[in-house]
mmCIF file of C-alpha atoms in Angstrom:
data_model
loop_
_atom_site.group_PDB
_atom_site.id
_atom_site.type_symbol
_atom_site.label_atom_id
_atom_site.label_comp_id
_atom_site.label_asym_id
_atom_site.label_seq_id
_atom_site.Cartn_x
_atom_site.Cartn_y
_atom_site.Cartn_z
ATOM 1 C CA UNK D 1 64.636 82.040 81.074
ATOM 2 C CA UNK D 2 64.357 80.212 84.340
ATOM 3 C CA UNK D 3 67.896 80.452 86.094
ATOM 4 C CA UNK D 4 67.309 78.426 89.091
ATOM 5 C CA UNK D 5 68.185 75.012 88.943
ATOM 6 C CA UNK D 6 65.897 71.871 88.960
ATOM 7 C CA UNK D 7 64.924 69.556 91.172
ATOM 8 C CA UNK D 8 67.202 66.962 89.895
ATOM 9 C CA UNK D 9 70.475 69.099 89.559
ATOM 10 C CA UNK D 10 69.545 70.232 93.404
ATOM 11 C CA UNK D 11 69.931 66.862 93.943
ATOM 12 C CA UNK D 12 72.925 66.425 92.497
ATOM 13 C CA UNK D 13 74.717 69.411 93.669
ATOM 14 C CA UNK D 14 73.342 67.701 97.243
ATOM 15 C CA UNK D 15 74.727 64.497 96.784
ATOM 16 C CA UNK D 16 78.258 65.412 95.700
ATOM 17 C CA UNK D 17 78.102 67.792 98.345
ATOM 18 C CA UNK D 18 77.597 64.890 100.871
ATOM 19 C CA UNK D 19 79.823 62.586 99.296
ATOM 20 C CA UNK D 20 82.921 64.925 98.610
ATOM 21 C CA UNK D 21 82.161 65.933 102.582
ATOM 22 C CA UNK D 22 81.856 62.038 104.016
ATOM 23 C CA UNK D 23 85.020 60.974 102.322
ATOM 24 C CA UNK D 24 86.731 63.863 103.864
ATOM 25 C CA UNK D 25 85.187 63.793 107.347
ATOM 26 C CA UNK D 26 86.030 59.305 106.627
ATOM 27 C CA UNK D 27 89.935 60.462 106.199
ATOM 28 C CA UNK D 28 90.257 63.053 108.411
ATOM 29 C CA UNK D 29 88.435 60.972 111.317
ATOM 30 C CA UNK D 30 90.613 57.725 109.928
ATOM 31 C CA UNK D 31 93.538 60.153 110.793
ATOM 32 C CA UNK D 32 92.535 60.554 114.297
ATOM 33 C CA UNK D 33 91.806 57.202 115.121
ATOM 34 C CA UNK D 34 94.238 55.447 117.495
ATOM 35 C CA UNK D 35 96.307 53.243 116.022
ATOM 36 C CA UNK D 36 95.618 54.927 112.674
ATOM 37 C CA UNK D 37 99.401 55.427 110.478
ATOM 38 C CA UNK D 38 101.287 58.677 111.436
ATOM 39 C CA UNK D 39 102.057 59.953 108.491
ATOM 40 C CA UNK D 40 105.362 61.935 107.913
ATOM 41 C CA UNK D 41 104.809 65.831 107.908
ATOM 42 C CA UNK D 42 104.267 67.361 104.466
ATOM 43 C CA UNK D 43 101.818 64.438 103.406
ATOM 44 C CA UNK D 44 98.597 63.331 103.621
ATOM 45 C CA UNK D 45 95.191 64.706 102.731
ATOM 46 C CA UNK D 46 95.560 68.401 102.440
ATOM 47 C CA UNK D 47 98.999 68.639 101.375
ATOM 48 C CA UNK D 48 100.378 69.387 97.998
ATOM 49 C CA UNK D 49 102.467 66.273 96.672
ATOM 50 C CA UNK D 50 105.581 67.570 95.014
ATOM 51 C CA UNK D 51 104.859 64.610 92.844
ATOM 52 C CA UNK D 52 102.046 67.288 91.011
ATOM 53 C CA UNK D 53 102.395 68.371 88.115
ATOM 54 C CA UNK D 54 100.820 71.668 89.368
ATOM 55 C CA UNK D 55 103.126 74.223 91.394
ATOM 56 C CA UNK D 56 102.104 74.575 94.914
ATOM 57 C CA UNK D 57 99.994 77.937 96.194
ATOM 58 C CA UNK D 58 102.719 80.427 97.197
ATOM 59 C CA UNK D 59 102.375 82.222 100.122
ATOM 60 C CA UNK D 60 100.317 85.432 99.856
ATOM 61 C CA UNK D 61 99.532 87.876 102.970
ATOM 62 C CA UNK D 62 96.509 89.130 101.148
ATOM 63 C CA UNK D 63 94.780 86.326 101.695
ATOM 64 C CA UNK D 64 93.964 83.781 104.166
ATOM 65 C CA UNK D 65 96.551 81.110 104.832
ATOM 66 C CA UNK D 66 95.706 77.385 104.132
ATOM 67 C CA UNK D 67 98.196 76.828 106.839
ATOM 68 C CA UNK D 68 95.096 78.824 109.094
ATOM 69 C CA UNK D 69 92.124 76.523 107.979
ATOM 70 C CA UNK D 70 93.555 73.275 107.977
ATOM 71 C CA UNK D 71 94.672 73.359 111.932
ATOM 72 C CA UNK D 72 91.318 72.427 113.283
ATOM 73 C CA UNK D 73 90.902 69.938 116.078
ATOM 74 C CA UNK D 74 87.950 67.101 115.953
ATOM 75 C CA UNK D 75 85.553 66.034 118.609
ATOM 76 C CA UNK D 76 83.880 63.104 118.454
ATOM 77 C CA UNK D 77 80.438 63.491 119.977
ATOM 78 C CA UNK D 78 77.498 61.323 119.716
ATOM 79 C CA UNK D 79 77.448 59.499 116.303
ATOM 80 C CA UNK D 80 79.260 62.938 114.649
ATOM 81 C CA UNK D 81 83.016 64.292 114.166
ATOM 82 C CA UNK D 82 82.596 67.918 114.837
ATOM 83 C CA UNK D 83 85.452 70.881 114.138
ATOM 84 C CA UNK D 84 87.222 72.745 117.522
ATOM 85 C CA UNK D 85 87.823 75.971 116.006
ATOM 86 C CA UNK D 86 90.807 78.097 117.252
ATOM 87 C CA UNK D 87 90.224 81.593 117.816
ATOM 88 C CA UNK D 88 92.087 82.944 115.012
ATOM 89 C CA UNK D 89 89.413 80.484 112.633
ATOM 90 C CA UNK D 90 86.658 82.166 114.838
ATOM 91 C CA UNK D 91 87.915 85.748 114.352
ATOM 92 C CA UNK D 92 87.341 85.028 110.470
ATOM 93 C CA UNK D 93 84.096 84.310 110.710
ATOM 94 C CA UNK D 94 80.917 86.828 109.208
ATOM 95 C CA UNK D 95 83.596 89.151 107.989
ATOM 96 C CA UNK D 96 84.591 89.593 104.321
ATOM 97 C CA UNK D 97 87.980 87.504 103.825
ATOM 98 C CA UNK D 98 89.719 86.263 100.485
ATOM 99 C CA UNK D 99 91.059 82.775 99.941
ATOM 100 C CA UNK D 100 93.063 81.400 97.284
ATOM 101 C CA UNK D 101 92.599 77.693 95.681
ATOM 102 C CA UNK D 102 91.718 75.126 93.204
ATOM 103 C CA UNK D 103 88.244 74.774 91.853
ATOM 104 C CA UNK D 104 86.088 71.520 92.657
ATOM 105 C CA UNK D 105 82.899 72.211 89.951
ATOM 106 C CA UNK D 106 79.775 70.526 91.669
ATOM 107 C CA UNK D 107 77.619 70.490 88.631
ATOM 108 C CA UNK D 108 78.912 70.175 84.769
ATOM 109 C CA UNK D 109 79.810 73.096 83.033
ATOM 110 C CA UNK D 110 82.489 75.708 81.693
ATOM 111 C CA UNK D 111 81.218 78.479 84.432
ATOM 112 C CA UNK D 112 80.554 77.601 87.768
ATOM 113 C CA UNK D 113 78.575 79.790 90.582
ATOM 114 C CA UNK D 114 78.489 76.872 93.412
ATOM 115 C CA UNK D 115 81.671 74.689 93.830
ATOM 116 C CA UNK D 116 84.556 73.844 96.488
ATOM 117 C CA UNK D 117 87.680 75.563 96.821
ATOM 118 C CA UNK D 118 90.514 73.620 97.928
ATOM 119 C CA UNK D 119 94.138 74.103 99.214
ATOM 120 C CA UNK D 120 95.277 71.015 96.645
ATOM 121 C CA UNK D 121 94.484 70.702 93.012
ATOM 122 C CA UNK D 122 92.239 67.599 92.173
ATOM 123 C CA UNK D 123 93.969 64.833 90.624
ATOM 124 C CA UNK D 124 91.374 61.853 90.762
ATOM 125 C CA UNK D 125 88.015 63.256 89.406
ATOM 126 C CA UNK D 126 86.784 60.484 92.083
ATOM 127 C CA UNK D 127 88.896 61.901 94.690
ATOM 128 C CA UNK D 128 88.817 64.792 97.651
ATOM 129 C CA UNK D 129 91.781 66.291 97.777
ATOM 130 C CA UNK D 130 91.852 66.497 101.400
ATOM 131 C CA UNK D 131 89.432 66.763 104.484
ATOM 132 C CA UNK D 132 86.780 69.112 105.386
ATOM 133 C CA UNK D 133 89.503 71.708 106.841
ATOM 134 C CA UNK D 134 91.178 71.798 103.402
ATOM 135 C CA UNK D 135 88.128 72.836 101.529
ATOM 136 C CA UNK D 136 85.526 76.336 101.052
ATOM 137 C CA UNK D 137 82.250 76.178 99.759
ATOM 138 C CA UNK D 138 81.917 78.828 97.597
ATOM 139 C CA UNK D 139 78.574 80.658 96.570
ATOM 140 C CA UNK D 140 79.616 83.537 94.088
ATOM 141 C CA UNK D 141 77.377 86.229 93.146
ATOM 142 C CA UNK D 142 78.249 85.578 88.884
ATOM 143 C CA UNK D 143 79.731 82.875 87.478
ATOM 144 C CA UNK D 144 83.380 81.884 87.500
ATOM 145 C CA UNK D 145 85.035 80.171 84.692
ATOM 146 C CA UNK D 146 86.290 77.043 85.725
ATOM 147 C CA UNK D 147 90.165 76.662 85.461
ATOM 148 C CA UNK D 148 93.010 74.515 86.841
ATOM 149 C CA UNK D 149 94.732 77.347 87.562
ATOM 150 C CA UNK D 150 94.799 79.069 91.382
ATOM 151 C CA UNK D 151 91.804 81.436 91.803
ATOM 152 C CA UNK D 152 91.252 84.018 94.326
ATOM 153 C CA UNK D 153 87.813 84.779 95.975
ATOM 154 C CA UNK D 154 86.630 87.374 97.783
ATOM 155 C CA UNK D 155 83.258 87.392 99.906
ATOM 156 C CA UNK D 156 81.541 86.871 103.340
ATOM 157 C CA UNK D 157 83.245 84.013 105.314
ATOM 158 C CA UNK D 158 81.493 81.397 107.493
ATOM 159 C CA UNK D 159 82.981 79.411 110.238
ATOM 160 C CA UNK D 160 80.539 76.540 110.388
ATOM 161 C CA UNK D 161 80.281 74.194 113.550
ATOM 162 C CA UNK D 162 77.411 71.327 112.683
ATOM 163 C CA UNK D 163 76.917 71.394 108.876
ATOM 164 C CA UNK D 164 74.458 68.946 107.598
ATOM 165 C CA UNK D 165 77.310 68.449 105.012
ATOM 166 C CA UNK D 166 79.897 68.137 106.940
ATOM 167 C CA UNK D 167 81.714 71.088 105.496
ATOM 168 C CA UNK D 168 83.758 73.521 108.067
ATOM 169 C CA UNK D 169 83.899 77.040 106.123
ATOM 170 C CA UNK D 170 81.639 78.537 103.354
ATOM 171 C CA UNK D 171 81.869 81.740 101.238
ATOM 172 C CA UNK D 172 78.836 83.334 100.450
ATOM 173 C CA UNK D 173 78.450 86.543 97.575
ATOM 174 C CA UNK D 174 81.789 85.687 96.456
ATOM 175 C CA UNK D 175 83.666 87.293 93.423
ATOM 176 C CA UNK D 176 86.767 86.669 91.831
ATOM 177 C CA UNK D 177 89.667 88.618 92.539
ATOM 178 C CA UNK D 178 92.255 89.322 90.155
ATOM 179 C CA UNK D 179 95.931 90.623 89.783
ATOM 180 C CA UNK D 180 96.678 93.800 88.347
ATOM 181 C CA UNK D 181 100.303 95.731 88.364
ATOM 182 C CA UNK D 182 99.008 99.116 89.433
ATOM 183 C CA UNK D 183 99.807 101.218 92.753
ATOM 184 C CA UNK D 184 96.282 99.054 93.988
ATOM 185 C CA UNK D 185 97.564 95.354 93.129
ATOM 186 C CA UNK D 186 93.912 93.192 93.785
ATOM 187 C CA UNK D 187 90.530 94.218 92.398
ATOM 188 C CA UNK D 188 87.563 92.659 92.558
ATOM 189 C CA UNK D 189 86.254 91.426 89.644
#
């Protein structure tokens, strides 16, 4: 059975790459822009509404902090918004790391291997739930059942500077990681 995918859902996968990217680069440059509306702390693109209906990602020291990925500064250079990395974001980077989020599928389907993790659950299928600093690209190494539920992944972490998709972090050989009430507490799945 051939396993790799066509032509046409490469192109798919590419395009709501690029667009889920673009609308989040759009709002997080918008943000930036002088002039642009302050908004009040605790709101905005990136931030869960308490408005959700889903409960908000506690706080877990086993994995790395939203709060961590989300403080990147922009540059604008040239025709291009590109991510100022703090050193802690830099430390992360080609070393195995877990994040917790919510799953953005890129392609249709009940198990997903390619897809966006994000800090905020989706609530507009139409919609990114925040910029490029509130979302992972993750690559897993088998495929993840797609849930609106929190899910934890575990692989090698990227930092990326000039993405052609505009992304700031990927995960690459990712697995799940799951919760277990023994004397070890997280396995990887």
């Amino acid at each position: 059975m051939n396993t790799k995918p066509s032509s046409p859902q490469k192109s798919r996968t590419s395009a709501v790459l690029v667009a889920a990217a673009l609308c989040a680069l759009l709002g997080s440059a918008h943000a930036q822009l002088p002039g642009s509306i302050d908004l009040p702390g605790g709101s905005g693109p990136g931030v869960h509404s308490p408005n959700s209906p889903f409960a908000p990602l506690p706080e877990r020291s086993d994995v790395v902090a939203w709060s961590v990925l989300t403080d990147v500064k922009t540059k604008a250079e040239k025709n291009r918004i590109l991510p100022q990395f703090n050193a802690t974001q830099v430390a992360l980077n080609q070393k195995s790391q877990r994040v917790q989020g919510f799953m953005m599928p890129l392609e249709p389907g009940e198990k997903q291997k390619h897809f966006l993790l994000t800090s905020v659950p989706l609530t507009c299928a139409f919609c990114t739930p925040g910029g490029p600093e509130s979302m992972v690209e993750v690559k897993t190494k088998t495929p993840v059942k797609y849930t609106l539920e929190p899910v934890t992944v575990e692989g090698r972490f990227l930092v990326l500077n000039d993405d052609s998709y505009g992304l700031y972090y990927r995960m690459t050989d990712a697995v799940t990681v799951k919760f277990h009430l023994t004397t070890q507490p997280w396995s990887a799945q």
